[in-house]
PDB file of C-alpha atoms in Angstrom:
ATOM      1  CA  UNK A   1      17.419  25.190 -30.296  1.00 83.00           C
ATOM      2  CA  UNK A   2      17.207  27.610 -27.393  1.00 90.00           C
ATOM      3  CA  UNK A   3      15.387  26.212 -24.333  1.00 95.00           C
ATOM      4  CA  UNK A   4      12.530  28.524 -23.338  1.00 96.00           C
ATOM      5  CA  UNK A   5      10.341  28.805 -20.244  1.00 96.00           C
ATOM      6  CA  UNK A   6       6.822  30.233 -20.523  1.00 96.00           C
ATOM      7  CA  UNK A   7       5.890  31.828 -17.212  1.00 95.00           C
ATOM      8  CA  UNK A   8       2.644  33.458 -16.073  1.00 95.00           C
ATOM      9  CA  UNK A   9       2.766  35.954 -13.178  1.00 90.00           C
ATOM     10  CA  UNK A  10       0.298  36.084 -10.330  1.00 88.00           C
ATOM     11  CA  UNK A  11      -2.776  38.250 -10.448  1.00 86.00           C
ATOM     12  CA  UNK A  12      -2.028  41.929  -9.935  1.00 78.00           C
ATOM     13  CA  UNK A  13      -5.101  44.188 -10.262  1.00 74.00           C
ATOM     14  CA  UNK A  14      -4.934  45.792 -13.704  1.00 83.00           C
ATOM     15  CA  UNK A  15      -7.003  48.786 -14.814  1.00 86.00           C
ATOM     16  CA  UNK A  16      -9.329  48.184 -17.738  1.00 91.00           C
ATOM     17  CA  UNK A  17      -7.852  51.179 -19.569  1.00 91.00           C
ATOM     18  CA  UNK A  18      -4.483  49.440 -19.807  1.00 90.00           C
ATOM     19  CA  UNK A  19      -5.878  46.351 -21.533  1.00 93.00           C
ATOM     20  CA  UNK A  20      -8.905  47.735 -23.399  1.00 94.00           C
ATOM     21  CA  UNK A  21      -7.200  48.317 -26.758  1.00 95.00           C
ATOM     22  CA  UNK A  22      -5.705  44.824 -26.717  1.00 96.00           C
ATOM     23  CA  UNK A  23      -9.062  43.245 -25.882  1.00 96.00           C
ATOM     24  CA  UNK A  24     -10.860  45.168 -28.623  1.00 96.00           C
ATOM     25  CA  UNK A  25      -8.305  44.794 -31.422  1.00 95.00           C
ATOM     26  CA  UNK A  26      -6.387  41.528 -31.024  1.00 96.00           C
ATOM     27  CA  UNK A  27      -7.889  38.471 -32.716  1.00 97.00           C
ATOM     28  CA  UNK A  28      -6.662  36.109 -30.002  1.00 97.00           C
ATOM     29  CA  UNK A  29      -8.206  38.282 -27.291  1.00 97.00           C
ATOM     30  CA  UNK A  30     -11.528  38.507 -29.107  1.00 98.00           C
ATOM     31  CA  UNK A  31     -11.656  34.727 -29.492  1.00 98.00           C
ATOM     32  CA  UNK A  32     -10.818  34.085 -25.836  1.00 98.00           C
ATOM     33  CA  UNK A  33     -13.368  36.713 -24.786  1.00 98.00           C
ATOM     34  CA  UNK A  34     -16.127  35.196 -26.910  1.00 98.00           C
ATOM     35  CA  UNK A  35     -15.583  31.771 -25.341  1.00 98.00           C
ATOM     36  CA  UNK A  36     -15.503  33.258 -21.843  1.00 98.00           C
ATOM     37  CA  UNK A  37     -18.694  35.274 -22.481  1.00 98.00           C
ATOM     38  CA  UNK A  38     -20.487  32.138 -23.623  1.00 98.00           C
ATOM     39  CA  UNK A  39     -19.436  30.216 -20.520  1.00 97.00           C
ATOM     40  CA  UNK A  40     -20.020  33.002 -17.994  1.00 97.00           C
ATOM     41  CA  UNK A  41     -23.298  34.183 -19.502  1.00 98.00           C
ATOM     42  CA  UNK A  42     -22.385  37.873 -19.623  1.00 98.00           C
ATOM     43  CA  UNK A  43     -20.019  40.270 -21.374  1.00 97.00           C
ATOM     44  CA  UNK A  44     -16.755  39.918 -19.504  1.00 97.00           C
ATOM     45  CA  UNK A  45     -15.334  43.073 -21.105  1.00 96.00           C
ATOM     46  CA  UNK A  46     -18.308  45.155 -19.988  1.00 97.00           C
ATOM     47  CA  UNK A  47     -18.148  43.659 -16.505  1.00 97.00           C
ATOM     48  CA  UNK A  48     -14.410  44.265 -16.244  1.00 95.00           C
ATOM     49  CA  UNK A  49     -14.821  47.894 -17.253  1.00 94.00           C
ATOM     50  CA  UNK A  50     -17.148  48.435 -14.280  1.00 94.00           C
ATOM     51  CA  UNK A  51     -15.595  45.975 -11.815  1.00 90.00           C
ATOM     52  CA  UNK A  52     -14.328  46.729  -8.357  1.00 85.00           C
ATOM     53  CA  UNK A  53     -10.881  45.355  -7.515  1.00 77.00           C
ATOM     54  CA  UNK A  54     -12.542  42.733  -5.284  1.00 84.00           C
ATOM     55  CA  UNK A  55     -14.924  41.386  -7.942  1.00 92.00           C
ATOM     56  CA  UNK A  56     -12.888  38.212  -8.043  1.00 93.00           C
ATOM     57  CA  UNK A  57     -14.779  36.253 -10.706  1.00 96.00           C
ATOM     58  CA  UNK A  58     -14.537  39.152 -13.131  1.00 96.00           C
ATOM     59  CA  UNK A  59     -10.936  40.071 -12.364  1.00 93.00           C
ATOM     60  CA  UNK A  60      -9.653  36.497 -12.397  1.00 95.00           C
ATOM     61  CA  UNK A  61     -11.573  35.563 -15.548  1.00 96.00           C
ATOM     62  CA  UNK A  62     -10.405  38.770 -17.242  1.00 95.00           C
ATOM     63  CA  UNK A  63      -6.819  38.142 -16.183  1.00 94.00           C
ATOM     64  CA  UNK A  64      -7.065  34.627 -17.609  1.00 96.00           C
ATOM     65  CA  UNK A  65      -8.486  35.873 -20.924  1.00 97.00           C
ATOM     66  CA  UNK A  66      -5.804  38.522 -21.388  1.00 96.00           C
ATOM     67  CA  UNK A  67      -2.938  36.248 -20.375  1.00 96.00           C
ATOM     68  CA  UNK A  68      -4.020  33.288 -22.503  1.00 98.00           C
ATOM     69  CA  UNK A  69      -4.547  35.573 -25.502  1.00 98.00           C
ATOM     70  CA  UNK A  70      -1.030  36.964 -25.035  1.00 97.00           C
ATOM     71  CA  UNK A  71       0.318  33.420 -24.915  1.00 97.00           C
ATOM     72  CA  UNK A  72      -1.623  32.517 -28.075  1.00 98.00           C
ATOM     73  CA  UNK A  73      -0.080  35.549 -29.749  1.00 97.00           C
ATOM     74  CA  UNK A  74       3.406  34.584 -28.570  1.00 96.00           C
ATOM     75  CA  UNK A  75       3.190  31.093 -30.067  1.00 95.00           C
ATOM     76  CA  UNK A  76       2.389  32.661 -33.435  1.00 95.00           C
ATOM     77  CA  UNK A  77       4.763  35.619 -33.362  1.00 95.00           C
ATOM     78  CA  UNK A  78       7.761  34.689 -31.207  1.00 94.00           C
ATOM     79  CA  UNK A  79      10.243  31.938 -31.989  1.00 92.00           C
ATOM     80  CA  UNK A  80       9.722  29.612 -29.038  1.00 94.00           C
ATOM     81  CA  UNK A  81      10.962  26.211 -27.960  1.00 93.00           C
ATOM     82  CA  UNK A  82       9.183  25.692 -24.633  1.00 95.00           C
ATOM     83  CA  UNK A  83      10.708  23.156 -22.260  1.00 96.00           C
ATOM     84  CA  UNK A  84       8.415  24.093 -19.393  1.00 97.00           C
ATOM     85  CA  UNK A  85       5.350  26.148 -18.543  1.00 97.00           C
ATOM     86  CA  UNK A  86       4.599  27.575 -15.132  1.00 96.00           C
ATOM     87  CA  UNK A  87       3.040  30.320 -13.103  1.00 95.00           C
ATOM     88  CA  UNK A  88       3.125  32.003  -9.725  1.00 91.00           C
ATOM     89  CA  UNK A  89      -0.022  31.827  -7.582  1.00 92.00           C
ATOM     90  CA  UNK A  90      -3.061  32.417  -9.852  1.00 94.00           C
ATOM     91  CA  UNK A  91      -0.684  32.300 -12.811  1.00 95.00           C
ATOM     92  CA  UNK A  92      -0.246  28.576 -12.137  1.00 96.00           C
ATOM     93  CA  UNK A  93      -3.917  28.019 -13.011  1.00 97.00           C
ATOM     94  CA  UNK A  94      -3.397  29.877 -16.285  1.00 97.00           C
ATOM     95  CA  UNK A  95      -0.326  27.731 -16.955  1.00 98.00           C
ATOM     96  CA  UNK A  96      -2.446  24.646 -16.356  1.00 98.00           C
ATOM     97  CA  UNK A  97      -4.957  25.839 -18.966  1.00 98.00           C
ATOM     98  CA  UNK A  98      -2.382  26.890 -21.537  1.00 97.00           C
ATOM     99  CA  UNK A  99      -0.416  23.659 -21.159  1.00 97.00           C
ATOM    100  CA  UNK A 100      -3.590  21.581 -21.550  1.00 98.00           C
ATOM    101  CA  UNK A 101      -3.676  20.196 -18.005  1.00 98.00           C
ATOM    102  CA  UNK A 102      -7.092  21.904 -17.814  1.00 98.00           C
ATOM    103  CA  UNK A 103      -9.438  22.764 -20.651  1.00 98.00           C
ATOM    104  CA  UNK A 104     -10.290  26.454 -21.056  1.00 98.00           C
ATOM    105  CA  UNK A 105     -13.879  25.819 -19.941  1.00 98.00           C
ATOM    106  CA  UNK A 106     -12.704  23.877 -16.894  1.00 98.00           C
ATOM    107  CA  UNK A 107     -10.310  26.732 -16.111  1.00 98.00           C
ATOM    108  CA  UNK A 108     -13.200  29.207 -16.168  1.00 98.00           C
ATOM    109  CA  UNK A 109     -15.307  26.818 -14.075  1.00 98.00           C
ATOM    110  CA  UNK A 110     -12.446  26.517 -11.596  1.00 98.00           C
ATOM    111  CA  UNK A 111     -12.332  30.305 -11.274  1.00 98.00           C
ATOM    112  CA  UNK A 112     -16.092  30.739 -10.828  1.00 98.00           C
ATOM    113  CA  UNK A 113     -16.542  27.896  -8.332  1.00 98.00           C
ATOM    114  CA  UNK A 114     -13.376  28.658  -6.388  1.00 98.00           C
ATOM    115  CA  UNK A 115     -14.526  32.243  -5.894  1.00 97.00           C
ATOM    116  CA  UNK A 116     -17.824  31.004  -4.435  1.00 97.00           C
ATOM    117  CA  UNK A 117     -16.005  28.783  -1.926  1.00 98.00           C
ATOM    118  CA  UNK A 118     -13.414  31.439  -1.091  1.00 97.00           C
ATOM    119  CA  UNK A 119     -16.022  34.140  -0.467  1.00 96.00           C
ATOM    120  CA  UNK A 120     -18.024  31.790   1.748  1.00 97.00           C
ATOM    121  CA  UNK A 121     -14.910  30.781   3.678  1.00 98.00           C
ATOM    122  CA  UNK A 122     -13.598  34.276   4.309  1.00 97.00           C
ATOM    123  CA  UNK A 123     -17.043  35.721   5.059  1.00 96.00           C
ATOM    124  CA  UNK A 124     -17.410  33.215   7.903  1.00 97.00           C
ATOM    125  CA  UNK A 125     -14.074  33.855   9.617  1.00 96.00           C
ATOM    126  CA  UNK A 126     -14.189  35.299  13.162  1.00 95.00           C
ATOM    127  CA  UNK A 127     -12.199  38.320  11.968  1.00 96.00           C
ATOM    128  CA  UNK A 128     -11.680  39.719   8.443  1.00 96.00           C
ATOM    129  CA  UNK A 129      -8.484  38.363   6.869  1.00 97.00           C
ATOM    130  CA  UNK A 130      -6.212  39.864   4.239  1.00 97.00           C
ATOM    131  CA  UNK A 131      -2.801  39.891   2.617  1.00 96.00           C
ATOM    132  CA  UNK A 132      -0.590  42.994   2.581  1.00 97.00           C
ATOM    133  CA  UNK A 133       1.829  43.487  -0.346  1.00 94.00           C
ATOM    134  CA  UNK A 134       4.804  45.824   0.012  1.00 95.00           C
ATOM    135  CA  UNK A 135       8.365  46.406  -1.161  1.00 91.00           C
ATOM    136  CA  UNK A 136      11.636  48.118  -0.188  1.00 92.00           C
ATOM    137  CA  UNK A 137      12.304  45.778   2.727  1.00 94.00           C
ATOM    138  CA  UNK A 138      14.702  42.844   2.757  1.00 94.00           C
ATOM    139  CA  UNK A 139      13.531  39.316   3.502  1.00 94.00           C
ATOM    140  CA  UNK A 140      15.449  39.388   6.781  1.00 95.00           C
ATOM    141  CA  UNK A 141      13.702  42.587   7.837  1.00 96.00           C
ATOM    142  CA  UNK A 142      10.337  41.062   6.971  1.00 97.00           C
ATOM    143  CA  UNK A 143      11.081  37.860   8.877  1.00 97.00           C
ATOM    144  CA  UNK A 144      12.198  39.855  11.913  1.00 97.00           C
ATOM    145  CA  UNK A 145       9.066  42.015  11.825  1.00 97.00           C
ATOM    146  CA  UNK A 146       6.747  39.017  11.471  1.00 97.00           C
ATOM    147  CA  UNK A 147       8.583  37.239  14.340  1.00 98.00           C
ATOM    148  CA  UNK A 148       8.090  40.324  16.488  1.00 97.00           C
ATOM    149  CA  UNK A 149       4.352  40.400  15.746  1.00 98.00           C
ATOM    150  CA  UNK A 150       3.955  36.678  16.389  1.00 97.00           C
ATOM    151  CA  UNK A 151       5.815  36.960  19.692  1.00 97.00           C
ATOM    152  CA  UNK A 152       3.238  39.577  20.664  1.00 97.00           C
ATOM    153  CA  UNK A 153       0.436  37.110  19.922  1.00 96.00           C
ATOM    154  CA  UNK A 154      -0.487  38.451  16.480  1.00 96.00           C
ATOM    155  CA  UNK A 155      -1.054  35.641  13.974  1.00 93.00           C
ATOM    156  CA  UNK A 156       0.624  36.997  10.838  1.00 97.00           C
ATOM    157  CA  UNK A 157       2.475  34.859   8.281  1.00 97.00           C
ATOM    158  CA  UNK A 158       4.766  35.637   5.352  1.00 97.00           C
ATOM    159  CA  UNK A 159       2.970  34.583   2.160  1.00 97.00           C
ATOM    160  CA  UNK A 160       5.303  35.764  -0.594  1.00 94.00           C
ATOM    161  CA  UNK A 161       9.039  36.291  -0.996  1.00 93.00           C
ATOM    162  CA  UNK A 162       8.947  37.545  -4.577  1.00 86.00           C
ATOM    163  CA  UNK A 163      12.572  38.554  -4.329  1.00 77.00           C
ATOM    164  CA  UNK A 164      14.606  40.251  -1.598  1.00 76.00           C
ATOM    165  CA  UNK A 165      12.483  43.375  -1.963  1.00 80.00           C
ATOM    166  CA  UNK A 166       8.843  42.449  -2.694  1.00 89.00           C
ATOM    167  CA  UNK A 167       6.884  40.584  -0.014  1.00 95.00           C
ATOM    168  CA  UNK A 168       3.378  39.823   1.192  1.00 96.00           C
ATOM    169  CA  UNK A 169       2.141  39.001   4.683  1.00 98.00           C
ATOM    170  CA  UNK A 170      -1.224  37.455   5.592  1.00 98.00           C
ATOM    171  CA  UNK A 171      -3.235  37.910   8.783  1.00 98.00           C
ATOM    172  CA  UNK A 172      -6.252  39.686  10.194  1.00 97.00           C
ATOM    173  CA  UNK A 173      -6.944  43.084   8.650  1.00 97.00           C
ATOM    174  CA  UNK A 174      -6.540  44.633  12.111  1.00 97.00           C
ATOM    175  CA  UNK A 175      -3.047  43.164  12.512  1.00 98.00           C
ATOM    176  CA  UNK A 176      -2.137  44.047   8.930  1.00 98.00           C
ATOM    177  CA  UNK A 177      -3.081  47.664   9.572  1.00 97.00           C
ATOM    178  CA  UNK A 178      -0.562  47.733  12.426  1.00 97.00           C
ATOM    179  CA  UNK A 179       1.983  45.914  10.273  1.00 98.00           C
ATOM    180  CA  UNK A 180       1.511  48.403   7.439  1.00 98.00           C
ATOM    181  CA  UNK A 181       2.403  51.242   9.800  1.00 97.00           C
ATOM    182  CA  UNK A 182       5.552  49.418  10.890  1.00 97.00           C
ATOM    183  CA  UNK A 183       6.491  48.706   7.254  1.00 97.00           C
ATOM    184  CA  UNK A 184       6.297  52.445   6.529  1.00 97.00           C
ATOM    185  CA  UNK A 185       8.394  53.236   9.615  1.00 96.00           C
ATOM    186  CA  UNK A 186      11.051  50.824   8.335  1.00 94.00           C
ATOM    187  CA  UNK A 187      11.155  52.547   4.933  1.00 94.00           C
ATOM    188  CA  UNK A 188       8.981  50.010   3.145  1.00 95.00           C
ATOM    189  CA  UNK A 189       6.233  50.899   0.679  1.00 95.00           C
ATOM    190  CA  UNK A 190       2.854  49.118   1.034  1.00 95.00           C
ATOM    191  CA  UNK A 191       0.980  49.095  -2.288  1.00 89.00           C
ATOM    192  CA  UNK A 192      -1.944  46.664  -2.033  1.00 88.00           C
ATOM    193  CA  UNK A 193      -4.036  44.857   0.570  1.00 92.00           C
ATOM    194  CA  UNK A 194      -6.024  41.868  -0.670  1.00 90.00           C
ATOM    195  CA  UNK A 195      -9.233  40.987   1.179  1.00 90.00           C
ATOM    196  CA  UNK A 196      -8.182  37.372   1.773  1.00 93.00           C
ATOM    197  CA  UNK A 197      -5.177  35.463   3.081  1.00 96.00           C
ATOM    198  CA  UNK A 198      -3.225  33.143   0.806  1.00 96.00           C
ATOM    199  CA  UNK A 199      -0.060  31.054   0.575  1.00 97.00           C
ATOM    200  CA  UNK A 200      -0.009  30.328   4.309  1.00 97.00           C
ATOM    201  CA  UNK A 201      -0.739  27.273   6.499  1.00 96.00           C
ATOM    202  CA  UNK A 202      -3.620  28.977   8.311  1.00 96.00           C
ATOM    203  CA  UNK A 203      -5.900  28.601   5.262  1.00 97.00           C
ATOM    204  CA  UNK A 204      -5.579  24.796   5.218  1.00 98.00           C
ATOM    205  CA  UNK A 205      -9.376  24.393   5.751  1.00 98.00           C
ATOM    206  CA  UNK A 206      -9.965  26.470   2.599  1.00 98.00           C
ATOM    207  CA  UNK A 207      -7.477  24.418   0.615  1.00 98.00           C
ATOM    208  CA  UNK A 208      -9.256  21.212   1.662  1.00 98.00           C
ATOM    209  CA  UNK A 209     -12.683  22.617   0.764  1.00 98.00           C
ATOM    210  CA  UNK A 210     -11.435  23.697  -2.652  1.00 98.00           C
ATOM    211  CA  UNK A 211     -10.111  20.191  -3.293  1.00 98.00           C
ATOM    212  CA  UNK A 212     -13.433  18.428  -2.669  1.00 98.00           C
ATOM    213  CA  UNK A 213     -15.848  21.146  -3.813  1.00 98.00           C
ATOM    214  CA  UNK A 214     -14.015  22.463  -6.899  1.00 98.00           C
ATOM    215  CA  UNK A 215     -10.751  20.865  -8.041  1.00 98.00           C
ATOM    216  CA  UNK A 216     -11.943  17.247  -7.890  1.00 98.00           C
ATOM    217  CA  UNK A 217     -14.936  18.192 -10.066  1.00 98.00           C
ATOM    218  CA  UNK A 218     -12.963  19.211 -13.163  1.00 98.00           C
ATOM    219  CA  UNK A 219     -10.887  16.998 -15.449  1.00 98.00           C
ATOM    220  CA  UNK A 220      -7.092  17.052 -15.240  1.00 98.00           C
ATOM    221  CA  UNK A 221      -4.848  15.932 -18.123  1.00 98.00           C
ATOM    222  CA  UNK A 222      -1.176  15.473 -18.967  1.00 98.00           C
ATOM    223  CA  UNK A 223       0.205  18.853 -20.074  1.00 98.00           C
ATOM    224  CA  UNK A 224       1.755  19.584 -23.455  1.00 97.00           C
ATOM    225  CA  UNK A 225       4.826  20.905 -21.639  1.00 97.00           C
ATOM    226  CA  UNK A 226       6.000  19.969 -18.121  1.00 98.00           C
ATOM    227  CA  UNK A 227       4.593  22.352 -15.506  1.00 98.00           C
ATOM    228  CA  UNK A 228       7.046  24.013 -13.135  1.00 98.00           C
ATOM    229  CA  UNK A 229       5.790  23.923  -9.551  1.00 97.00           C
ATOM    230  CA  UNK A 230       6.075  27.207  -7.645  1.00 94.00           C
ATOM    231  CA  UNK A 231       5.782  25.095  -4.472  1.00 96.00           C
ATOM    232  CA  UNK A 232       8.692  22.692  -4.981  1.00 96.00           C
ATOM    233  CA  UNK A 233      10.493  23.873  -8.140  1.00 96.00           C
ATOM    234  CA  UNK A 234       9.952  20.430  -9.687  1.00 97.00           C
ATOM    235  CA  UNK A 235       8.636  19.674 -13.167  1.00 98.00           C
ATOM    236  CA  UNK A 236       5.224  17.990 -13.123  1.00 98.00           C
ATOM    237  CA  UNK A 237       3.481  15.964 -15.829  1.00 98.00           C
ATOM    238  CA  UNK A 238       1.128  13.726 -13.848  1.00 98.00           C
ATOM    239  CA  UNK A 239      -2.412  15.185 -13.782  1.00 98.00           C
ATOM    240  CA  UNK A 240      -3.025  14.314 -10.130  1.00 98.00           C
ATOM    241  CA  UNK A 241       0.308  15.819  -9.098  1.00 98.00           C
ATOM    242  CA  UNK A 242      -0.566  19.041 -10.916  1.00 98.00           C
ATOM    243  CA  UNK A 243      -3.946  19.270  -9.163  1.00 98.00           C
ATOM    244  CA  UNK A 244      -2.383  18.690  -5.743  1.00 98.00           C
ATOM    245  CA  UNK A 245       0.414  21.158  -6.450  1.00 98.00           C
ATOM    246  CA  UNK A 246      -2.027  23.953  -7.312  1.00 98.00           C
ATOM    247  CA  UNK A 247      -3.964  23.231  -4.132  1.00 98.00           C
ATOM    248  CA  UNK A 248      -0.799  23.151  -2.027  1.00 97.00           C
ATOM    249  CA  UNK A 249       0.048  26.616  -3.334  1.00 97.00           C
ATOM    250  CA  UNK A 250      -2.695  27.894  -1.030  1.00 97.00           C
ATOM    251  CA  UNK A 251      -0.821  26.770   2.088  1.00 98.00           C
ATOM    252  CA  UNK A 252       2.803  27.209   0.976  1.00 97.00           C
ATOM    253  CA  UNK A 253       4.627  30.566   0.962  1.00 96.00           C
ATOM    254  CA  UNK A 254       5.871  31.607  -2.477  1.00 92.00           C
ATOM    255  CA  UNK A 255       9.666  31.756  -2.789  1.00 92.00           C
ATOM    256  CA  UNK A 256      10.775  33.178  -6.126  1.00 89.00           C
ATOM    257  CA  UNK A 257      14.167  31.518  -5.635  1.00 90.00           C
ATOM    258  CA  UNK A 258      12.384  28.143  -5.836  1.00 94.00           C
ATOM    259  CA  UNK A 259      10.985  29.055  -9.255  1.00 93.00           C
ATOM    260  CA  UNK A 260      14.301  30.338 -10.606  1.00 92.00           C
ATOM    261  CA  UNK A 261      16.079  27.246  -9.265  1.00 94.00           C
ATOM    262  CA  UNK A 262      13.572  25.021 -11.069  1.00 96.00           C
ATOM    263  CA  UNK A 263      14.095  26.918 -14.321  1.00 96.00           C
ATOM    264  CA  UNK A 264      17.861  26.525 -14.048  1.00 95.00           C
ATOM    265  CA  UNK A 265      17.621  22.830 -13.190  1.00 96.00           C
ATOM    266  CA  UNK A 266      15.527  22.349 -16.351  1.00 96.00           C
ATOM    267  CA  UNK A 267      18.234  23.973 -18.458  1.00 96.00           C
ATOM    268  CA  UNK A 268      16.183  27.058 -19.300  1.00 96.00           C
ATOM    269  CA  UNK A 269      18.076  29.535 -21.496  1.00 95.00           C
ATOM    270  CA  UNK A 270      15.403  32.249 -21.808  1.00 94.00           C
ATOM    271  CA  UNK A 271      12.277  33.142 -19.848  1.00 94.00           C
ATOM    272  CA  UNK A 272       9.163  34.627 -21.448  1.00 94.00           C
ATOM    273  CA  UNK A 273       6.997  36.397 -18.852  1.00 93.00           C
ATOM    274  CA  UNK A 274       3.457  36.585 -20.238  1.00 95.00           C
ATOM    275  CA  UNK A 275       0.817  38.783 -18.615  1.00 92.00           C
ATOM    276  CA  UNK A 276      -0.873  42.186 -18.279  1.00 87.00           C
ATOM    277  CA  UNK A 277       1.817  43.609 -16.001  1.00 70.00           C
ATOM    278  CA  UNK A 278       5.617  43.336 -16.285  1.00 60.00           C
ATOM    279  CA  UNK A 279       6.732  43.629 -12.629  1.00 59.00           C
ATOM    280  CA  UNK A 280       8.181  40.104 -12.746  1.00 58.00           C
ATOM    281  CA  UNK A 281      10.632  40.841 -15.525  1.00 57.00           C
ATOM    282  CA  UNK A 282      13.291  42.502 -13.418  1.00 57.00           C
ATOM    283  CA  UNK A 283      13.361  39.500 -11.093  1.00 58.00           C
ATOM    284  CA  UNK A 284      14.093  36.765 -13.624  1.00 65.00           C
ATOM    285  CA  UNK A 285      16.276  39.095 -15.664  1.00 58.00           C
ATOM    286  CA  UNK A 286      18.787  39.053 -12.818  1.00 70.00           C
ATOM    287  CA  UNK A 287      19.081  35.289 -13.202  1.00 81.00           C
ATOM    288  CA  UNK A 288      18.147  34.438 -16.803  1.00 89.00           C
ATOM    289  CA  UNK A 289      17.598  36.393 -20.034  1.00 91.00           C
ATOM    290  CA  UNK A 290      13.969  37.522 -19.970  1.00 90.00           C
ATOM    291  CA  UNK A 291      11.433  38.721 -22.526  1.00 91.00           C
ATOM    292  CA  UNK A 292       8.191  40.335 -21.415  1.00 92.00           C
ATOM    293  CA  UNK A 293       5.000  39.916 -23.442  1.00 94.00           C
ATOM    294  CA  UNK A 294       2.295  42.414 -22.434  1.00 93.00           C
ATOM    295  CA  UNK A 295      -0.792  43.922 -24.112  1.00 93.00           C
ATOM    296  CA  UNK A 296       1.189  47.101 -24.793  1.00 91.00           C
ATOM    297  CA  UNK A 297       3.871  45.143 -26.622  1.00 91.00           C
ATOM    298  CA  UNK A 298       1.315  43.396 -28.827  1.00 93.00           C
ATOM    299  CA  UNK A 299      -0.590  46.596 -29.599  1.00 92.00           C
ATOM    300  CA  UNK A 300       2.618  48.506 -30.336  1.00 88.00           C
ATOM    301  CA  UNK A 301       3.769  45.727 -32.673  1.00 88.00           C
ATOM    302  CA  UNK A 302       0.432  45.778 -34.503  1.00 83.00           C
ATOM    303  CA  UNK A 303       0.401  49.561 -34.950  1.00 84.00           C
ATOM    304  CA  UNK A 304       4.072  50.148 -35.746  1.00 74.00           C
ATOM    305  CA  UNK A 305       5.076  50.779 -39.375  1.00 67.00           C
ATOM    306  CA  UNK A 306       6.092  47.650 -41.259  1.00 55.00           C
TER     307      UNK A 306
END
């Protein structure tokens, strides 16, 4: 049989209007929503409809609900032979839930309690921190620009090399504002600034707090499928290794080449990108045959003539 990889992208803010029909009509989505509502103590769909992009508990829980429901749908409607399951950044937590390394309730608890620690950590920094996402610059250009800023005493760090076009840099919001202007001058296109830093060594104190205050307080299990690390590219099955790998993602820059290399080493023949947005598809499709599973695809399938 064909060897498939199930892969969950990182959290990209998604408008409620783009997922509303899926949430209201798909049985898998309704079931995942009902369980989330019971755990959270409020209507996640109603909260998502009104949420600001920085309402992290709502956005992360909503992203988890939609993505897991899509994966549930895929197992029933797509011929799959998974040999690994993985995710980039927040997607790795969803992969942990879907693979069984975390229960769904523990996944929701991880989201809620991590947000509390993260907000406390970033609110108490001397200067506001963030992460700037942009594209249309090569990795070499980004490295050169970051080196220039660091030589001038500005503490910025590359957080994400999604491919040789999409990148993210973390630092103070003041430095990122200057960096954004330089990105535009170089022909790059900034599209999102997150109100926290991530995937960089400077947030080591946050990573260590999350370990003791959140991650060590949920139960970790052996996954149904090996989990592909976006830190090392290795396949993980040991529960403790999975926990440590997710934590280390906070302090390790994301290199998409590491993920693709891990998929190839595992003998992957097709990748299934599962999530609300499909921006990852063009990246893996350059290396491996790729299918994208989004809310639009599921809704279109359900409403198309038999």
